Amino acid sequence: MQETPHNNNALSLAQGTLIACEDGDIAVENLKAGDIVNTLSDGPQVIRWVGATPANSAEIIHLAPGALGPNSPATPLLVAPHHRLILSNWRAELLFDSQRVMIQAKSLVNGTSITRISPEPPLALYHILFDNHEIISANNAPCESFLPQVSALKTLPATTRDSIKAQLTNPPEPLTLPTITAAEAALLT
């Protein structure tokens, strides 16, 4: 695992988040390149890179158990504000012509089941990279894996960018799911 500098825009999961893997749920901080994650988009996939970022404590989004639906997440989930979660229901298909849609965690804050918190001490945030942009299960909530697009890569030191690029034969293509706004997400409930 490689430590990266502070990044408010990082697509990342807080330490302690359980990721659904081939050998059962594993805490994100214990994952390493070569581990196999059971993705919800493409089945079992090999991790190419895991990185860590010190969190800005004012920027953590807390999702209470069941905030996204029954047992989703199963336990509290802490993510970076820009990390996108996957919502899925019949309304999404009707409104957005897709059974699944993505939305940034910060756009789901409702003051009750999804809130901004300031953990003390600040938590480390982790990024998981695969050959493709994947949907993974984090505490039983579907969300995206790290996508090394220009905006995300610019926040990393050159050595980390080089390390990521060395792990990939081709840059991952973004998921083809629609990304919706907070106003649009309100239509799904």
XYZ file of C-alpha atoms in Angstrom:
189
model
C 0.000 0.000 0.000
C 1.185 3.475 -0.841
C 0.419 6.622 1.143
C -0.721 9.590 -0.919
C -1.119 13.250 0.054
C -4.300 14.777 1.479
C -7.009 15.068 -1.166
C -10.529 16.354 -0.524
C -11.639 14.968 -3.898
C -10.339 11.442 -3.409
C -12.751 8.624 -4.176
C -12.103 6.609 -1.100
C -13.326 4.494 1.787
C -12.427 4.932 5.471
C -10.331 2.432 7.366
C -12.442 -0.328 8.842
C -14.695 -0.584 5.777
C -15.342 -4.231 4.942
C -14.913 -5.146 1.274
C -16.557 -8.308 -0.120
C -13.643 -10.501 -1.231
C -13.120 -14.037 -2.459
C -12.145 -15.092 1.076
C -14.967 -13.187 2.825
C -15.204 -9.595 4.002
C -11.795 -7.968 4.544
C -11.093 -4.541 6.082
C -9.929 -2.154 3.373
C -6.681 -1.392 5.230
C -5.752 -5.101 5.030
C -6.181 -5.358 1.259
C -3.182 -5.511 -1.054
C -2.416 -5.799 -4.744
C -3.201 -9.339 -5.905
C -6.175 -9.858 -3.578
C -9.434 -10.841 -5.274
C -12.575 -8.777 -4.686
C -16.040 -10.024 -5.602
C -17.188 -7.039 -7.640
C -20.855 -6.456 -8.348
C -20.073 -5.356 -11.912
C -17.690 -8.034 -13.252
C -17.470 -10.813 -10.663
C -14.123 -11.675 -9.022
C -11.419 -9.133 -9.924
C -7.759 -8.784 -8.940
C -6.732 -5.612 -7.091
C -3.938 -3.818 -8.966
C -3.148 -1.126 -6.389
C -4.273 0.068 -2.937
C -3.388 3.548 -1.694
C -4.063 5.513 1.490
C -4.764 9.200 2.077
C -4.955 11.032 5.401
C -8.554 12.249 5.717
C -9.734 15.793 6.197
C -11.950 15.118 9.231
C -14.472 17.785 8.195
C -15.086 15.977 4.942
C -16.190 12.481 5.965
C -19.689 11.279 5.080
C -21.305 8.828 7.527
C -24.000 6.449 6.255
C -25.996 4.746 8.996
C -26.996 1.093 8.595
C -29.877 0.850 6.119
C -29.393 4.423 4.805
C -29.475 3.197 1.185
C -32.036 0.433 1.692
C -32.496 -2.734 3.737
C -29.081 -3.828 5.085
C -27.272 -1.299 2.846
C -24.951 -0.530 4.398
C -25.080 -3.354 6.922
C -22.893 -1.410 9.361
C -21.931 2.294 9.454
C -20.011 3.332 6.337
C -17.587 6.275 6.155
C -16.569 7.626 2.748
C -15.035 10.697 1.154
C -17.613 13.266 -0.030
C -16.939 12.687 -3.742
C -17.053 8.899 -3.490
C -19.974 7.684 -5.581
C -22.470 5.173 -4.282
C -24.755 3.071 -6.468
C -28.517 3.369 -6.026
C -30.767 0.780 -7.595
C -34.551 0.573 -7.795
C -37.428 0.614 -10.254
C -37.652 4.416 -10.054
C -34.075 4.725 -11.325
C -34.976 2.638 -14.339
C -38.122 4.649 -14.980
C -36.514 8.088 -14.526
C -32.979 7.529 -15.811
C -33.368 4.521 -18.135
C -30.936 2.574 -15.959
C -31.686 0.224 -13.076
C -28.530 1.499 -11.328
C -27.305 5.085 -10.968
C -24.303 6.671 -9.232
C -24.358 9.637 -6.874
C -21.683 11.377 -4.817
C -22.007 10.686 -1.100
C -22.110 14.412 -0.303
C -25.262 14.711 -2.430
C -27.068 12.188 -0.229
C -26.538 14.028 3.089
C -29.947 14.293 4.746
C -29.055 15.189 8.329
C -30.377 11.917 9.751
C -29.210 8.641 8.181
C -26.491 10.278 6.047
C -24.436 13.006 7.738
C -21.105 14.822 7.712
C -18.942 13.884 10.679
C -15.541 14.848 12.091
C -13.960 11.685 13.499
C -11.213 12.143 16.058
C -8.542 11.244 15.369
C -8.914 11.686 11.596
C -9.212 8.422 9.680
C -7.140 7.192 6.772
C -9.015 6.877 3.474
C -8.213 4.032 1.066
C -8.363 3.763 -2.719
C -8.764 0.407 -4.510
C -7.752 0.137 -8.183
C -8.676 -2.652 -10.604
C -8.118 -3.134 -14.343
C -11.607 -1.658 -14.795
C -13.765 0.812 -12.906
C -15.803 -1.568 -10.748
C -18.785 -1.640 -8.433
C -17.714 -3.104 -5.107
C -19.550 -3.955 -1.901
C -18.399 -1.811 1.038
C -20.148 -2.786 4.287
C -22.763 -4.295 1.971
C -23.357 -0.982 0.155
C -22.575 -0.823 -3.577
C -20.055 1.849 -4.517
C -17.355 2.576 -7.053
C -13.699 1.607 -7.049
C -10.925 4.154 -7.612
C -10.938 5.562 -11.145
C -7.591 7.101 -12.122
C -8.944 9.969 -14.213
C -6.940 13.142 -14.707
C -8.713 14.978 -11.848
C -7.907 12.200 -9.361
C -4.375 11.602 -10.617
C -3.464 15.309 -10.410
C -3.866 15.128 -6.633
C -1.250 12.387 -6.300
C 2.551 12.722 -6.317
C 4.333 11.806 -9.540
C 5.803 8.623 -8.032
C 2.324 7.419 -7.047
C 0.932 8.260 -10.508
C 3.804 6.321 -12.069
C 3.119 3.376 -9.745
C -0.564 3.348 -10.739
C 0.198 3.602 -14.451
C 2.683 0.715 -14.145
C -0.112 -1.515 -12.797
C -2.407 -0.950 -15.774
C -2.000 -2.072 -19.355
C -4.867 0.231 -20.392
C -6.543 3.030 -18.421
C -9.877 1.853 -16.984
C -13.001 3.068 -18.715
C -15.540 4.743 -16.421
C -18.645 2.771 -15.531
C -21.444 3.487 -17.956
C -23.962 4.223 -15.226
C -25.635 7.626 -15.120
C -24.372 9.955 -12.372
C -27.236 11.874 -10.808
C -27.533 15.015 -8.676
C -28.939 15.421 -5.184
C -32.188 16.802 -6.620
C -32.511 13.813 -8.941
C -31.747 11.393 -6.090
C -34.668 12.839 -4.128
C -36.942 11.461 -6.861
C -35.785 7.917 -6.073
C -37.253 7.790 -2.562
